[in-house]
């Protein structure tokens, strides 16, 4: 499987991205030498894509990076409704392609590390930039699809205000996490039990976010004790299951506020809130602004 190698620094940088819901029968566009990398992450359905002589079936939970210097095309139309994120990115550093990963440098002992440090101090290159290689699989099954989807959704939402320098900075930080997740999917040992539990819980919460979910129901659905689930999600996502669910509901609400004309109360219902006042309170807690003002700020921006 092709591996993309990038010399870092400079860091690969995010350019633009989006979310597409393709109906059955639609094909991915054919393009040649687009001069940027095109990352495709499918959440549901399947994209059928070729690049030069290589053909890929990119199904839910998989990612494909299309090269900037190659010809890519649809090998067939979507057979079902297919949802996916697309990200254009680039690097101004060197990059290349190989059929297998490069072995990591062997771990050196403490004594050798000290000697190398002394050499650097004495050499004229002490203050020069030290580069290294980042390896990315061109096509991979993601270790934590829900975590990747959260990051990509964050990037798409940040597009709304990317004329603000601080927002552009947040985009680049989020994108570096995307790169790290792609790189991590090359790990041969696979996800840890903690990561597997957290991923299953996150997937269930995202699928049933409109419902009133209890800790017991979540535990029964994925066959783990609620306390263990909470511990795993705190470790992998940095928050408890209920907080993860609330954050996801708020993210969905933000999309509806920006992309539809639905009333605020109706949007609250759509994302799992039974009472408009509670929705407004939770939204303000997480975003620091009411749903109505969030919509107004963007529409008048």
mmCIF file with all atom_site columns, N, CA, C and O in Angstrom, residues 255-293:
data_model
loop_
_atom_site.group_PDB
_atom_site.id
_atom_site.type_symbol
_atom_site.label_atom_id
_atom_site.label_alt_id
_atom_site.label_comp_id
_atom_site.label_asym_id
_atom_site.label_entity_id
_atom_site.label_seq_id
_atom_site.pdbx_PDB_ins_code
_atom_site.Cartn_x
_atom_site.Cartn_y
_atom_site.Cartn_z
_atom_site.occupancy
_atom_site.B_iso_or_equiv
_atom_site.pdbx_formal_charge
_atom_site.auth_seq_id
_atom_site.auth_comp_id
_atom_site.auth_asym_id
_atom_site.auth_atom_id
_atom_site.pdbx_PDB_model_num
ATOM 1   N N  . UNK A 1 255 ? -24.607 23.701 12.666 1.00 0.00 ? 255 UNK A N  1
ATOM 2   C CA . UNK A 1 255 ? -24.774 23.486 11.228 1.00 0.00 ? 255 UNK A CA 1
ATOM 3   C C  . UNK A 1 255 ? -26.173 23.866 10.768 1.00 0.00 ? 255 UNK A C  1
ATOM 4   O O  . UNK A 1 255 ? -26.350 24.520 9.734  1.00 0.00 ? 255 UNK A O  1
ATOM 5   N N  . UNK A 1 256 ? -27.178 23.459 11.535 1.00 0.00 ? 256 UNK A N  1
ATOM 6   C CA . UNK A 1 256 ? -28.566 23.771 11.165 1.00 0.00 ? 256 UNK A CA 1
ATOM 7   C C  . UNK A 1 256 ? -28.841 25.271 11.251 1.00 0.00 ? 256 UNK A C  1
ATOM 8   O O  . UNK A 1 256 ? -29.577 25.826 10.432 1.00 0.00 ? 256 UNK A O  1
ATOM 9   N N  . UNK A 1 257 ? -28.254 25.927 12.227 1.00 0.00 ? 257 UNK A N  1
ATOM 10  C CA . UNK A 1 257 ? -28.434 27.379 12.357 1.00 0.00 ? 257 UNK A CA 1
ATOM 11  C C  . UNK A 1 257 ? -27.860 28.123 11.154 1.00 0.00 ? 257 UNK A C  1
ATOM 12  O O  . UNK A 1 257 ? -28.419 29.122 10.699 1.00 0.00 ? 257 UNK A O  1
ATOM 13  N N  . UNK A 1 258 ? -26.748 27.619 10.636 1.00 0.00 ? 258 UNK A N  1
ATOM 14  C CA . UNK A 1 258 ? -26.081 28.299 9.538  1.00 0.00 ? 258 UNK A CA 1
ATOM 15  C C  . UNK A 1 258 ? -26.586 27.881 8.162  1.00 0.00 ? 258 UNK A C  1
ATOM 16  O O  . UNK A 1 258 ? -26.518 28.649 7.210  1.00 0.00 ? 258 UNK A O  1
ATOM 17  N N  . UNK A 1 259 ? -27.116 26.674 8.066  1.00 0.00 ? 259 UNK A N  1
ATOM 18  C CA . UNK A 1 259 ? -27.458 26.138 6.752  1.00 0.00 ? 259 UNK A CA 1
ATOM 19  C C  . UNK A 1 259 ? -28.949 26.027 6.491  1.00 0.00 ? 259 UNK A C  1
ATOM 20  O O  . UNK A 1 259 ? -29.353 25.656 5.383  1.00 0.00 ? 259 UNK A O  1
ATOM 21  N N  . UNK A 1 260 ? -29.790 26.317 7.493  1.00 0.00 ? 260 UNK A N  1
ATOM 22  C CA . UNK A 1 260 ? -31.234 26.235 7.299  1.00 0.00 ? 260 UNK A CA 1
ATOM 23  C C  . UNK A 1 260 ? -31.912 27.485 7.858  1.00 0.00 ? 260 UNK A C  1
ATOM 24  O O  . UNK A 1 260 ? -31.291 28.298 8.545  1.00 0.00 ? 260 UNK A O  1
ATOM 25  N N  . UNK A 1 261 ? -33.206 27.617 7.560  1.00 0.00 ? 261 UNK A N  1
ATOM 26  C CA . UNK A 1 261 ? -34.018 28.708 8.105  1.00 0.00 ? 261 UNK A CA 1
ATOM 27  C C  . UNK A 1 261 ? -34.965 28.209 9.189  1.00 0.00 ? 261 UNK A C  1
ATOM 28  O O  . UNK A 1 261 ? -35.935 28.887 9.539  1.00 0.00 ? 261 UNK A O  1
ATOM 29  N N  . UNK A 1 262 ? -34.698 27.023 9.717  1.00 0.00 ? 262 UNK A N  1
ATOM 30  C CA . UNK A 1 262 ? -35.551 26.460 10.765 1.00 0.00 ? 262 UNK A CA 1
ATOM 31  C C  . UNK A 1 262 ? -35.532 27.352 12.001 1.00 0.00 ? 262 UNK A C  1
ATOM 32  O O  . UNK A 1 262 ? -34.510 27.964 12.327 1.00 0.00 ? 262 UNK A O  1
ATOM 33  N N  . UNK A 1 263 ? -36.674 27.420 12.687 1.00 0.00 ? 263 UNK A N  1
ATOM 34  C CA . UNK A 1 263 ? -36.753 28.179 13.930 1.00 0.00 ? 263 UNK A CA 1
ATOM 35  C C  . UNK A 1 263 ? -35.807 27.575 14.964 1.00 0.00 ? 263 UNK A C  1
ATOM 36  O O  . UNK A 1 263 ? -35.544 26.360 14.949 1.00 0.00 ? 263 UNK A O  1
ATOM 37  N N  . UNK A 1 264 ? -35.315 28.405 15.857 1.00 0.00 ? 264 UNK A N  1
ATOM 38  C CA . UNK A 1 264 ? -34.365 27.950 16.870 1.00 0.00 ? 264 UNK A CA 1
ATOM 39  C C  . UNK A 1 264 ? -34.943 26.814 17.704 1.00 0.00 ? 264 UNK A C  1
ATOM 40  O O  . UNK A 1 264 ? -34.267 25.811 17.974 1.00 0.00 ? 264 UNK A O  1
ATOM 41  N N  . UNK A 1 265 ? -36.199 26.945 18.102 1.00 0.00 ? 265 UNK A N  1
ATOM 42  C CA . UNK A 1 265 ? -36.841 25.904 18.913 1.00 0.00 ? 265 UNK A CA 1
ATOM 43  C C  . UNK A 1 265 ? -36.894 24.585 18.149 1.00 0.00 ? 265 UNK A C  1
ATOM 44  O O  . UNK A 1 265 ? -36.670 23.501 18.717 1.00 0.00 ? 265 UNK A O  1
ATOM 45  N N  . UNK A 1 266 ? -37.193 24.661 16.851 1.00 0.00 ? 266 UNK A N  1
ATOM 46  C CA . UNK A 1 266 ? -37.267 23.451 16.020 1.00 0.00 ? 266 UNK A CA 1
ATOM 47  C C  . UNK A 1 266 ? -35.893 22.796 15.892 1.00 0.00 ? 266 UNK A C  1
ATOM 48  O O  . UNK A 1 266 ? -35.769 21.559 15.926 1.00 0.00 ? 266 UNK A O  1
ATOM 49  N N  . UNK A 1 267 ? -34.861 23.614 15.774 1.00 0.00 ? 267 UNK A N  1
ATOM 50  C CA . UNK A 1 267 ? -33.501 23.082 15.685 1.00 0.00 ? 267 UNK A CA 1
ATOM 51  C C  . UNK A 1 267 ? -33.145 22.345 16.975 1.00 0.00 ? 267 UNK A C  1
ATOM 52  O O  . UNK A 1 267 ? -32.535 21.270 16.945 1.00 0.00 ? 267 UNK A O  1
ATOM 53  N N  . UNK A 1 268 ? -33.564 22.928 18.112 1.00 0.00 ? 268 UNK A N  1
ATOM 54  C CA . UNK A 1 268 ? -33.336 22.254 19.386 1.00 0.00 ? 268 UNK A CA 1
ATOM 55  C C  . UNK A 1 268 ? -33.959 20.870 19.401 1.00 0.00 ? 268 UNK A C  1
ATOM 56  O O  . UNK A 1 268 ? -33.337 19.893 19.841 1.00 0.00 ? 268 UNK A O  1
ATOM 57  N N  . UNK A 1 269 ? -35.179 20.758 18.898 1.00 0.00 ? 269 UNK A N  1
ATOM 58  C CA . UNK A 1 269 ? -35.861 19.458 18.831 1.00 0.00 ? 269 UNK A CA 1
ATOM 59  C C  . UNK A 1 269 ? -35.119 18.504 17.906 1.00 0.00 ? 269 UNK A C  1
ATOM 60  O O  . UNK A 1 269 ? -34.985 17.310 18.197 1.00 0.00 ? 269 UNK A O  1
ATOM 61  N N  . UNK A 1 270 ? -34.637 19.035 16.783 1.00 0.00 ? 270 UNK A N  1
ATOM 62  C CA . UNK A 1 270 ? -33.957 18.201 15.786 1.00 0.00 ? 270 UNK A CA 1
ATOM 63  C C  . UNK A 1 270 ? -32.691 17.558 16.344 1.00 0.00 ? 270 UNK A C  1
ATOM 64  O O  . UNK A 1 270 ? -32.293 16.475 15.901 1.00 0.00 ? 270 UNK A O  1
ATOM 65  N N  . UNK A 1 271 ? -32.037 18.218 17.295 1.00 0.00 ? 271 UNK A N  1
ATOM 66  C CA . UNK A 1 271 ? -30.773 17.689 17.817 1.00 0.00 ? 271 UNK A CA 1
ATOM 67  C C  . UNK A 1 271 ? -30.924 17.065 19.205 1.00 0.00 ? 271 UNK A C  1
ATOM 68  O O  . UNK A 1 271 ? -29.927 16.799 19.878 1.00 0.00 ? 271 UNK A O  1
ATOM 69  N N  . UNK A 1 272 ? -32.160 16.828 19.627 1.00 0.00 ? 272 UNK A N  1
ATOM 70  C CA . UNK A 1 272 ? -32.366 16.038 20.838 1.00 0.00 ? 272 UNK A CA 1
ATOM 71  C C  . UNK A 1 272 ? -32.750 16.777 22.091 1.00 0.00 ? 272 UNK A C  1
ATOM 72  O O  . UNK A 1 272 ? -32.750 16.188 23.180 1.00 0.00 ? 272 UNK A O  1
ATOM 73  N N  . UNK A 1 273 ? -33.116 18.079 21.992 1.00 0.00 ? 273 UNK A N  1
ATOM 74  C CA . UNK A 1 273 ? -33.542 18.827 23.176 1.00 0.00 ? 273 UNK A CA 1
ATOM 75  C C  . UNK A 1 273 ? -35.067 18.923 23.199 1.00 0.00 ? 273 UNK A C  1
ATOM 76  O O  . UNK A 1 273 ? -35.680 19.333 22.212 1.00 0.00 ? 273 UNK A O  1
ATOM 77  N N  . UNK A 1 274 ? -35.656 18.565 24.321 1.00 0.00 ? 274 UNK A N  1
ATOM 78  C CA . UNK A 1 274 ? -37.117 18.587 24.430 1.00 0.00 ? 274 UNK A CA 1
ATOM 79  C C  . UNK A 1 274 ? -37.667 19.977 24.712 1.00 0.00 ? 274 UNK A C  1
ATOM 80  O O  . UNK A 1 274 ? -38.837 20.254 24.424 1.00 0.00 ? 274 UNK A O  1
ATOM 81  N N  . UNK A 1 275 ? -36.842 20.844 25.296 1.00 0.00 ? 275 UNK A N  1
ATOM 82  C CA . UNK A 1 275 ? -37.307 22.179 25.673 1.00 0.00 ? 275 UNK A CA 1
ATOM 83  C C  . UNK A 1 275 ? -36.395 23.252 25.064 1.00 0.00 ? 275 UNK A C  1
ATOM 84  O O  . UNK A 1 275 ? -35.162 23.168 25.172 1.00 0.00 ? 275 UNK A O  1
ATOM 85  N N  . UNK A 1 276 ? -37.002 24.248 24.452 1.00 0.00 ? 276 UNK A N  1
ATOM 86  C CA . UNK A 1 276 ? -36.248 25.306 23.776 1.00 0.00 ? 276 UNK A CA 1
ATOM 87  C C  . UNK A 1 276 ? -35.351 26.063 24.750 1.00 0.00 ? 276 UNK A C  1
ATOM 88  O O  . UNK A 1 276 ? -34.213 26.417 24.415 1.00 0.00 ? 276 UNK A O  1
ATOM 89  N N  . UNK A 1 277 ? -35.864 26.325 25.960 1.00 0.00 ? 277 UNK A N  1
ATOM 90  C CA . UNK A 1 277 ? -35.084 27.078 26.943 1.00 0.00 ? 277 UNK A CA 1
ATOM 91  C C  . UNK A 1 277 ? -33.824 26.306 27.359 1.00 0.00 ? 277 UNK A C  1
ATOM 92  O O  . UNK A 1 277 ? -32.743 26.890 27.524 1.00 0.00 ? 277 UNK A O  1
ATOM 93  N N  . UNK A 1 278 ? -33.974 24.993 27.515 1.00 0.00 ? 278 UNK A N  1
ATOM 94  C CA . UNK A 1 278 ? -32.824 24.161 27.893 1.00 0.00 ? 278 UNK A CA 1
ATOM 95  C C  . UNK A 1 278 ? -31.796 24.123 26.758 1.00 0.00 ? 278 UNK A C  1
ATOM 96  O O  . UNK A 1 278 ? -30.580 24.187 26.986 1.00 0.00 ? 278 UNK A O  1
ATOM 97  N N  . UNK A 1 279 ? -32.286 24.046 25.533 1.00 0.00 ? 279 UNK A N  1
ATOM 98  C CA . UNK A 1 279 ? -31.393 24.080 24.369 1.00 0.00 ? 279 UNK A CA 1
ATOM 99  C C  . UNK A 1 279 ? -30.596 25.382 24.337 1.00 0.00 ? 279 UNK A C  1
ATOM 100 O O  . UNK A 1 279 ? -29.376 25.388 24.170 1.00 0.00 ? 279 UNK A O  1
ATOM 101 N N  . UNK A 1 280 ? -31.293 26.509 24.512 1.00 0.00 ? 280 UNK A N  1
ATOM 102 C CA . UNK A 1 280 ? -30.630 27.817 24.482 1.00 0.00 ? 280 UNK A CA 1
ATOM 103 C C  . UNK A 1 280 ? -29.591 27.926 25.597 1.00 0.00 ? 280 UNK A C  1
ATOM 104 O O  . UNK A 1 280 ? -28.497 28.468 25.400 1.00 0.00 ? 280 UNK A O  1
ATOM 105 N N  . UNK A 1 281 ? -29.941 27.395 26.772 1.00 0.00 ? 281 UNK A N  1
ATOM 106 C CA . UNK A 1 281 ? -29.024 27.445 27.915 1.00 0.00 ? 281 UNK A CA 1
ATOM 107 C C  . UNK A 1 281 ? -27.770 26.620 27.652 1.00 0.00 ? 281 UNK A C  1
ATOM 108 O O  . UNK A 1 281 ? -26.651 27.073 27.913 1.00 0.00 ? 281 UNK A O  1
ATOM 109 N N  . UNK A 1 282 ? -27.951 25.405 27.129 1.00 0.00 ? 282 UNK A N  1
ATOM 110 C CA . UNK A 1 282 ? -26.803 24.537 26.843 1.00 0.00 ? 282 UNK A CA 1
ATOM 111 C C  . UNK A 1 282 ? -25.932 25.118 25.731 1.00 0.00 ? 282 UNK A C  1
ATOM 112 O O  . UNK A 1 282 ? -24.698 25.089 25.812 1.00 0.00 ? 282 UNK A O  1
ATOM 113 N N  . UNK A 1 283 ? -26.573 25.661 24.712 1.00 0.00 ? 283 UNK A N  1
ATOM 114 C CA . UNK A 1 283 ? -25.836 26.251 23.592 1.00 0.00 ? 283 UNK A CA 1
ATOM 115 C C  . UNK A 1 283 ? -24.963 27.408 24.094 1.00 0.00 ? 283 UNK A C  1
ATOM 116 O O  . UNK A 1 283 ? -23.788 27.510 23.749 1.00 0.00 ? 283 UNK A O  1
ATOM 117 N N  . UNK A 1 284 ? -25.549 28.267 24.914 1.00 0.00 ? 284 UNK A N  1
ATOM 118 C CA . UNK A 1 284 ? -24.819 29.417 25.450 1.00 0.00 ? 284 UNK A CA 1
ATOM 119 C C  . UNK A 1 284 ? -23.668 28.965 26.348 1.00 0.00 ? 284 UNK A C  1
ATOM 120 O O  . UNK A 1 284 ? -22.596 29.575 26.364 1.00 0.00 ? 284 UNK A O  1
ATOM 121 N N  . UNK A 1 285 ? -23.880 27.884 27.073 1.00 0.00 ? 285 UNK A N  1
ATOM 122 C CA . UNK A 1 285 ? -22.832 27.366 27.963 1.00 0.00 ? 285 UNK A CA 1
ATOM 123 C C  . UNK A 1 285 ? -21.610 26.916 27.155 1.00 0.00 ? 285 UNK A C  1
ATOM 124 O O  . UNK A 1 285 ? -20.470 27.186 27.541 1.00 0.00 ? 285 UNK A O  1
ATOM 125 N N  . UNK A 1 286 ? -21.854 26.250 26.041 1.00 0.00 ? 286 UNK A N  1
ATOM 126 C CA . UNK A 1 286 ? -20.762 25.701 25.245 1.00 0.00 ? 286 UNK A CA 1
ATOM 127 C C  . UNK A 1 286 ? -20.166 26.711 24.268 1.00 0.00 ? 286 UNK A C  1
ATOM 128 O O  . UNK A 1 286 ? -18.981 26.651 23.946 1.00 0.00 ? 286 UNK A O  1
ATOM 129 N N  . UNK A 1 287 ? -20.985 27.637 23.769 1.00 0.00 ? 287 UNK A N  1
ATOM 130 C CA . UNK A 1 287 ? -20.524 28.558 22.733 1.00 0.00 ? 287 UNK A CA 1
ATOM 131 C C  . UNK A 1 287 ? -20.343 29.995 23.231 1.00 0.00 ? 287 UNK A C  1
ATOM 132 O O  . UNK A 1 287 ? -19.782 30.827 22.525 1.00 0.00 ? 287 UNK A O  1
ATOM 133 N N  . UNK A 1 288 ? -20.859 30.298 24.440 1.00 0.00 ? 288 UNK A N  1
ATOM 134 C CA . UNK A 1 288 ? -20.731 31.647 24.977 1.00 0.00 ? 288 UNK A CA 1
ATOM 135 C C  . UNK A 1 288 ? -21.640 32.657 24.312 1.00 0.00 ? 288 UNK A C  1
ATOM 136 O O  . UNK A 1 288 ? -21.441 33.870 24.443 1.00 0.00 ? 288 UNK A O  1
ATOM 137 N N  . UNK A 1 289 ? -22.643 32.174 23.577 1.00 0.00 ? 289 UNK A N  1
ATOM 138 C CA . UNK A 1 289 ? -23.569 33.037 22.848 1.00 0.00 ? 289 UNK A CA 1
ATOM 139 C C  . UNK A 1 289 ? -24.852 32.251 22.600 1.00 0.00 ? 289 UNK A C  1
ATOM 140 O O  . UNK A 1 289 ? -24.827 31.023 22.521 1.00 0.00 ? 289 UNK A O  1
ATOM 141 N N  . UNK A 1 290 ? -25.978 32.944 22.513 1.00 0.00 ? 290 UNK A N  1
ATOM 142 C CA . UNK A 1 290 ? -27.255 32.253 22.305 1.00 0.00 ? 290 UNK A CA 1
ATOM 143 C C  . UNK A 1 290 ? -27.350 31.743 20.872 1.00 0.00 ? 290 UNK A C  1
ATOM 144 O O  . UNK A 1 290 ? -26.668 32.258 19.974 1.00 0.00 ? 290 UNK A O  1
ATOM 145 N N  . UNK A 1 291 ? -28.194 30.729 20.615 1.00 0.00 ? 291 UNK A N  1
ATOM 146 C CA . UNK A 1 291 ? -28.369 30.233 19.243 1.00 0.00 ? 291 UNK A CA 1
ATOM 147 C C  . UNK A 1 291 ? -28.794 31.329 18.277 1.00 0.00 ? 291 UNK A C  1
ATOM 148 O O  . UNK A 1 291 ? -28.299 31.416 17.148 1.00 0.00 ? 291 UNK A O  1
ATOM 149 N N  . UNK A 1 292 ? -29.698 32.188 18.719 1.00 0.00 ? 292 UNK A N  1
ATOM 150 C CA . UNK A 1 292 ? -30.194 33.257 17.850 1.00 0.00 ? 292 UNK A CA 1
ATOM 151 C C  . UNK A 1 292 ? -29.066 34.228 17.476 1.00 0.00 ? 292 UNK A C  1
ATOM 152 O O  . UNK A 1 292 ? -28.902 34.619 16.320 1.00 0.00 ? 292 UNK A O  1
ATOM 153 N N  . UNK A 1 293 ? -28.259 34.613 18.482 1.00 0.00 ? 293 UNK A N  1
ATOM 154 C CA . UNK A 1 293 ? -27.161 35.546 18.212 1.00 0.00 ? 293 UNK A CA 1
ATOM 155 C C  . UNK A 1 293 ? -26.070 34.880 17.368 1.00 0.00 ? 293 UNK A C  1
ATOM 156 O O  . UNK A 1 293 ? -25.415 35.540 16.564 1.00 0.00 ? 293 UNK A O  1
#
